Short mmCIF file of N, CA, C and O in Angstrom, two decimals:
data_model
loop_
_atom_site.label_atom_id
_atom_site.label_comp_id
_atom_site.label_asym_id
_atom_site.label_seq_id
_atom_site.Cartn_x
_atom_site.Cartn_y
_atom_site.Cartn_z
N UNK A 1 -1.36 5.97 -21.64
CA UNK A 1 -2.00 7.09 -20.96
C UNK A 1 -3.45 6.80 -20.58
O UNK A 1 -3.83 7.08 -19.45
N UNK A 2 -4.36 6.19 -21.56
CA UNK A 2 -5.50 5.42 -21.06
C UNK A 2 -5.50 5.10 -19.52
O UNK A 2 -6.17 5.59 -18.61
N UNK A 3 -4.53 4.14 -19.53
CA UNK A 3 -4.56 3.54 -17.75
C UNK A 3 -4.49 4.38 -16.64
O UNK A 3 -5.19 4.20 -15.64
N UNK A 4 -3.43 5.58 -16.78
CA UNK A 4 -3.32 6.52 -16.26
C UNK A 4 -4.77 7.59 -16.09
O UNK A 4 -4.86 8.47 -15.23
N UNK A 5 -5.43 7.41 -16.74
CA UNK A 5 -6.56 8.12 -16.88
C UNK A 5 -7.49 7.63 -16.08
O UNK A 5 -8.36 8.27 -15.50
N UNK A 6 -7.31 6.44 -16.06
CA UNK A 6 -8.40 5.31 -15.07
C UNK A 6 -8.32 5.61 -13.71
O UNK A 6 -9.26 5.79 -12.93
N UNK A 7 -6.69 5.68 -13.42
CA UNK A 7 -6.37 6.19 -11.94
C UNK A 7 -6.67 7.31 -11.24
O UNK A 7 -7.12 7.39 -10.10
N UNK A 8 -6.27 8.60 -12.38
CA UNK A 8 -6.98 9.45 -11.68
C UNK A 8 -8.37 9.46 -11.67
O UNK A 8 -8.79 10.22 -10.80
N UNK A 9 -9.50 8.75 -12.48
CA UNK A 9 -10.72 9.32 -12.32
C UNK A 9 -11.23 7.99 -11.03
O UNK A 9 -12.42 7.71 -11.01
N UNK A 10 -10.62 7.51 -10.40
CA UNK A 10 -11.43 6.51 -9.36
C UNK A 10 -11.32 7.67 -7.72
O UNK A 10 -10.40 8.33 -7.24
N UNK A 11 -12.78 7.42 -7.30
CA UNK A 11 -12.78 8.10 -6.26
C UNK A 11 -12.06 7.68 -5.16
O UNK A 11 -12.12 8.47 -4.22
N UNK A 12 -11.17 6.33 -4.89
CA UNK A 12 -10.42 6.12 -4.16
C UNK A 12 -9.72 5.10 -4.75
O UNK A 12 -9.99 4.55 -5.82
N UNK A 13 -8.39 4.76 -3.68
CA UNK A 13 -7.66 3.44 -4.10
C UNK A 13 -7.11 3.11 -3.11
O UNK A 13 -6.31 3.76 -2.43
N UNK A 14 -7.64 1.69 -2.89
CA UNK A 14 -7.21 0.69 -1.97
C UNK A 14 -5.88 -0.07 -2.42
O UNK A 14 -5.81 -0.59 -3.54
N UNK A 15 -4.88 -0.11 -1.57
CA UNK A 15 -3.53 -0.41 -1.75
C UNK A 15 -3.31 -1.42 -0.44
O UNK A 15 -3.85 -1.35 0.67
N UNK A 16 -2.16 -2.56 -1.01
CA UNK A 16 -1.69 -3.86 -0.19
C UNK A 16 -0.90 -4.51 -0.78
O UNK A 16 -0.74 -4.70 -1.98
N UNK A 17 -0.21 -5.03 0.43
CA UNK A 17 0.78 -6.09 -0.44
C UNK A 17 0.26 -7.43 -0.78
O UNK A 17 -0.75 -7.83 -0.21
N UNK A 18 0.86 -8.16 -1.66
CA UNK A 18 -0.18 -9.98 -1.17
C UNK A 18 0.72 -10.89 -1.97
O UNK A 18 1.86 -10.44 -2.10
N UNK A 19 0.58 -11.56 -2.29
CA UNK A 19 1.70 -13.04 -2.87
C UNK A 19 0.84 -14.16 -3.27
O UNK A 19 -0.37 -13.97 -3.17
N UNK A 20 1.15 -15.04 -3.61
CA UNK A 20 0.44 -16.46 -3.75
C UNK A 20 -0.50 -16.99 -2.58
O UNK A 20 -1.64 -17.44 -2.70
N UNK A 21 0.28 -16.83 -1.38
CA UNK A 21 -0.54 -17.58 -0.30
C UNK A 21 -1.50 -16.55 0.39
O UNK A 21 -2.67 -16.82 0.66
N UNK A 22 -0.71 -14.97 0.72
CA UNK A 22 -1.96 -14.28 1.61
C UNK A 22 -1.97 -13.02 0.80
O UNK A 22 -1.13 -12.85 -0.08
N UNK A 23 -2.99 -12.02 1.09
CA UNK A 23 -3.49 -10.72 0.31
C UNK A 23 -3.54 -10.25 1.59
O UNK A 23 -3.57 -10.86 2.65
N UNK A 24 -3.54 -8.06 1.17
CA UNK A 24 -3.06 -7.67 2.72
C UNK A 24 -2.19 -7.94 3.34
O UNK A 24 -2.40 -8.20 4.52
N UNK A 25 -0.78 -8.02 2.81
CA UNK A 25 -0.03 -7.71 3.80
C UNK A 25 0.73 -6.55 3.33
O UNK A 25 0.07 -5.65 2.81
N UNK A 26 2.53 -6.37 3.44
CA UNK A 26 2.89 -5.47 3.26
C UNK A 26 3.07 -4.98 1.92
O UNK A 26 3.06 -5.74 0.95
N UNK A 27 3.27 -3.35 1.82
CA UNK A 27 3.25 -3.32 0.49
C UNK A 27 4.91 -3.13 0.11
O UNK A 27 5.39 -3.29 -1.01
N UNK A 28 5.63 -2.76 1.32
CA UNK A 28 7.34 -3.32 1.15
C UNK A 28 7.72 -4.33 0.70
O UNK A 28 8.92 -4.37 0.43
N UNK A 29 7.11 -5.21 0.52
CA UNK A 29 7.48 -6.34 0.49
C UNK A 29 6.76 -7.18 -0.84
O UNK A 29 6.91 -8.38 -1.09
N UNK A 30 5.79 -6.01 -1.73
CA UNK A 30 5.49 -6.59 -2.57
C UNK A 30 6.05 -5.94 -4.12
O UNK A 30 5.79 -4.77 -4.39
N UNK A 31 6.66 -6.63 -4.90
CA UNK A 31 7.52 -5.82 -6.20
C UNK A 31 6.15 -5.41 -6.66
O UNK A 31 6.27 -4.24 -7.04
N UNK A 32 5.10 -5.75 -6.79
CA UNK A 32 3.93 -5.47 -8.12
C UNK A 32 3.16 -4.31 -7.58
O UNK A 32 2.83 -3.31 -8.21
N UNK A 33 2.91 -4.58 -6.33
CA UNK A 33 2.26 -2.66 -5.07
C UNK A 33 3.48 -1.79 -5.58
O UNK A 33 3.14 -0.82 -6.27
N UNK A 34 5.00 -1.96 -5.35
CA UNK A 34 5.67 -0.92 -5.82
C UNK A 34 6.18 -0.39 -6.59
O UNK A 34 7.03 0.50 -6.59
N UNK A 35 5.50 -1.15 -7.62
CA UNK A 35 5.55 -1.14 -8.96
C UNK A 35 4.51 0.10 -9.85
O UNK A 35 4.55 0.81 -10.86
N UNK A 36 3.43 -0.32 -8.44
CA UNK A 36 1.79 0.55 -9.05
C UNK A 36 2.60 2.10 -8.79
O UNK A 36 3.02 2.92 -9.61
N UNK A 37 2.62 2.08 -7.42
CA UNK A 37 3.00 3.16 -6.61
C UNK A 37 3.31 4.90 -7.75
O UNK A 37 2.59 5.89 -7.89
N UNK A 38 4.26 4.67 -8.15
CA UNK A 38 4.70 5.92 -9.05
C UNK A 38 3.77 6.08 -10.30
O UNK A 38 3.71 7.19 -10.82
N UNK A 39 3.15 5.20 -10.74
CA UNK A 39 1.75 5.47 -11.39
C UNK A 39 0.36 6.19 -10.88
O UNK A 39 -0.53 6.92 -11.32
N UNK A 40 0.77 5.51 -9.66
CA UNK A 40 -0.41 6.53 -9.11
C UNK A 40 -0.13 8.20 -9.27
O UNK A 40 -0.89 9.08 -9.65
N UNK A 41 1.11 8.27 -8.87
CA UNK A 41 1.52 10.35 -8.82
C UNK A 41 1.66 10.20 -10.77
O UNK A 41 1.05 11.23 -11.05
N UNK A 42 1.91 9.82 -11.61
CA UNK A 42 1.75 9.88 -12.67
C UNK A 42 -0.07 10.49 -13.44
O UNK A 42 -0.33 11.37 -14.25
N UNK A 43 -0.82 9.66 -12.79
CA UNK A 43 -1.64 9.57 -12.96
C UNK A 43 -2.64 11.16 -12.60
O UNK A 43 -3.62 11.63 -13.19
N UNK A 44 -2.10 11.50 -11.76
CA UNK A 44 -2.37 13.00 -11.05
C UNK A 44 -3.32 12.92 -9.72
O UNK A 44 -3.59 13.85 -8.96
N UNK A 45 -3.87 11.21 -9.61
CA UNK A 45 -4.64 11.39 -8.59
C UNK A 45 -4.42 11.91 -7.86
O UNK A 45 -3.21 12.06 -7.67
N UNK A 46 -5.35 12.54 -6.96
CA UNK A 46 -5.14 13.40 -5.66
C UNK A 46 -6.37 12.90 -4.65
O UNK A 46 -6.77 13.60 -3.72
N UNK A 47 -6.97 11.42 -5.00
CA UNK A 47 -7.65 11.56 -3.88
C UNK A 47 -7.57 10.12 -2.27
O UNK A 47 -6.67 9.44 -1.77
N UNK A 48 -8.38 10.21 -2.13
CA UNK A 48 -7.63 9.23 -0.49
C UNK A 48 -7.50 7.76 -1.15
O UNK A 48 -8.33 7.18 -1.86
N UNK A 49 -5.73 7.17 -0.54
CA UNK A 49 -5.53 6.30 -0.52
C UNK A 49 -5.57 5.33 0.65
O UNK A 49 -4.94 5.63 1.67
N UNK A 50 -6.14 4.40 0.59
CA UNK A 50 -5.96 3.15 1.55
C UNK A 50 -5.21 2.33 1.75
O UNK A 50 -4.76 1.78 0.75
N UNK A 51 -4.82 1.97 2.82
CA UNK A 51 -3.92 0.86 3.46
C UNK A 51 -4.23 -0.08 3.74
O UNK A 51 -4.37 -0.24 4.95
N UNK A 52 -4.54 -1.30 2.81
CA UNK A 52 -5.08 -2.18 3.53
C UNK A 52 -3.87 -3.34 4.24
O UNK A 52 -2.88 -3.67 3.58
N UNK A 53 -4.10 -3.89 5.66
CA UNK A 53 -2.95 -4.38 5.98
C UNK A 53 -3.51 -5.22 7.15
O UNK A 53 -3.76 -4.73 8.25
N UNK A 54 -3.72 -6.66 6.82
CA UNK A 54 -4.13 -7.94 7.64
C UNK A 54 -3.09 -8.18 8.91
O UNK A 54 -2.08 -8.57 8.31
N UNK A 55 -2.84 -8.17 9.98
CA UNK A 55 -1.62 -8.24 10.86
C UNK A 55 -1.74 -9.89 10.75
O UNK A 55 -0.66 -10.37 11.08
N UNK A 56 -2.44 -10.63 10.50
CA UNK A 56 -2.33 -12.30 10.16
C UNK A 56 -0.78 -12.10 9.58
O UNK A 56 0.34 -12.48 9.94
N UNK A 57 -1.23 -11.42 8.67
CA UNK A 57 -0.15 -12.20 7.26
C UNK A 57 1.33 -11.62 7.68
O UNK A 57 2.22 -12.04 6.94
N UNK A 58 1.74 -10.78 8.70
CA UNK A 58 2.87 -10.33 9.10
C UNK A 58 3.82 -11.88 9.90
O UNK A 58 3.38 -12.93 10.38
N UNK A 59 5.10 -11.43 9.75
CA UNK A 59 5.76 -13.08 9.87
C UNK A 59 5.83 -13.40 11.36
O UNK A 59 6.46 -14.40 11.72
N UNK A 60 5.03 -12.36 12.51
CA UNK A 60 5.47 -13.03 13.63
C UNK A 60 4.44 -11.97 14.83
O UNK A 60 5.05 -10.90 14.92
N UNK A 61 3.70 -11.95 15.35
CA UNK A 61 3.01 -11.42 16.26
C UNK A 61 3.76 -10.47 16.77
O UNK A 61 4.85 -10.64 17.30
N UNK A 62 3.03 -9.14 16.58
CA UNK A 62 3.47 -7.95 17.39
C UNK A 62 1.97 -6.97 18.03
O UNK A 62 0.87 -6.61 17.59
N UNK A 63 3.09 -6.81 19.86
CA UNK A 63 2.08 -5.84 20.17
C UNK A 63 1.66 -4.92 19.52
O UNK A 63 1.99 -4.75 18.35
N UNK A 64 0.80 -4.11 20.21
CA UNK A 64 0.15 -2.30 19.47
C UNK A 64 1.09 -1.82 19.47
O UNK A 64 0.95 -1.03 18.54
N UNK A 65 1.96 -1.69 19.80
CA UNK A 65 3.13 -0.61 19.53
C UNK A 65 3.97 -0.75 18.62
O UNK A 65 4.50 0.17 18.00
N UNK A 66 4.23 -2.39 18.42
CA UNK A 66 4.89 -2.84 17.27
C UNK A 66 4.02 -2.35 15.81
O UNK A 66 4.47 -1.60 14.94
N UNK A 67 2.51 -3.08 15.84
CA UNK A 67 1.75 -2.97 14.70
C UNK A 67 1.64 -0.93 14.69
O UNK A 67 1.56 -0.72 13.48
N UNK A 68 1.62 -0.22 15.04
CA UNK A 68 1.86 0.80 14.64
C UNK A 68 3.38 1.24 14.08
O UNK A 68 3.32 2.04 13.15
N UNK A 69 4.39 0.95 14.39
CA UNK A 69 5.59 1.25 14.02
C UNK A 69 5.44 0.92 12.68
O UNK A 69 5.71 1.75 11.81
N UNK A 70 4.78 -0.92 12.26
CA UNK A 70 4.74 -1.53 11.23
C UNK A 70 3.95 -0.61 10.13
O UNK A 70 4.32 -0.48 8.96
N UNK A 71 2.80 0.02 10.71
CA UNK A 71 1.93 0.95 9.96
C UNK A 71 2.82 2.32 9.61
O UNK A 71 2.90 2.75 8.46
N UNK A 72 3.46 2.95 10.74
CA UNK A 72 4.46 4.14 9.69
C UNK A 72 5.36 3.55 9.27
O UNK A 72 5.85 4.57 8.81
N UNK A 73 6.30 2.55 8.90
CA UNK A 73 7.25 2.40 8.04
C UNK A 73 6.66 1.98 6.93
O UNK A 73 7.39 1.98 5.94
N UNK A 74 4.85 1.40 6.69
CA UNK A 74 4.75 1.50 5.42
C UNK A 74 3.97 2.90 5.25
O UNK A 74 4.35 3.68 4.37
N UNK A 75 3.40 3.07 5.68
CA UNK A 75 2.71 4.71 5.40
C UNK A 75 4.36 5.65 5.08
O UNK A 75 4.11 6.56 4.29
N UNK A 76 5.25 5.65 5.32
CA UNK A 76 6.76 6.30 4.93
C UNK A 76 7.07 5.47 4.23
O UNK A 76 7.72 6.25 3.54
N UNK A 77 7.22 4.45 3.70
CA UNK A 77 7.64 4.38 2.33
C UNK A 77 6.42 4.64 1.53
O UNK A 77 6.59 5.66 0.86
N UNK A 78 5.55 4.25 1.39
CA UNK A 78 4.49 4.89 0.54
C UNK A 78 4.36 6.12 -0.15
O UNK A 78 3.94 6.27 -1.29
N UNK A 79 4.86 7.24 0.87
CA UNK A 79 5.26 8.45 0.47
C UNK A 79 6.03 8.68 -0.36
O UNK A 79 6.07 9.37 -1.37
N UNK A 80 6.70 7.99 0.18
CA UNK A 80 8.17 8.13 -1.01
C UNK A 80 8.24 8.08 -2.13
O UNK A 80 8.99 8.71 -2.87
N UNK A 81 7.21 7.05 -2.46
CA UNK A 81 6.92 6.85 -4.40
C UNK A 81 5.61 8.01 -4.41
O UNK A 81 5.36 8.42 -5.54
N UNK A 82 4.94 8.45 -3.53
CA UNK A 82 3.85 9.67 -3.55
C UNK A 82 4.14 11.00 -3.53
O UNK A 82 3.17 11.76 -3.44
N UNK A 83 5.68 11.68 -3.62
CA UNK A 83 5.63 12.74 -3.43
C UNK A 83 6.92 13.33 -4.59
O UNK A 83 7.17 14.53 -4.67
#
């Protein structure tokens, strides 16, 4: 419960996926981000979370329209462990 305590009292939290080789990328794609995820609503925080998300580290160049699609399918799963 300690840890949990930590979470809610930080005035924000920056969230990303990352691996051995790059940081910032998705957080679908990372077991240990969706791992945090349901700790955070555990925790009771309620205040703004961040997305951090490098389009480098994505596996293949996409237009603006793509990199937004890419941004709500993780902003919607995100939710999912947030609500």
């Amino acid at each position: 419960t300690g840890d949990l305590q930590k979470i809610k009292k930080r005035p924000n939290i920056h969230i990303s996926g990352s691996n051995e080789q790059k940081m910032h990328g998705l957080v679908s794609q990372d077991p240990l981000a969706l791992e945090f995820l349901p700790r955070i609503k555990e925790s009771g925080f309620s205040g703004p979370l961040t997305l951090e998300l490098n389009d480098l580290t994505l596996s293949k160049q996409h237009n603006y329209q793509e990199k937004i699609q890419v941004l709500k399918n993780e902003i919607s799963g995100i939710r999912t462990y947030l609500q």
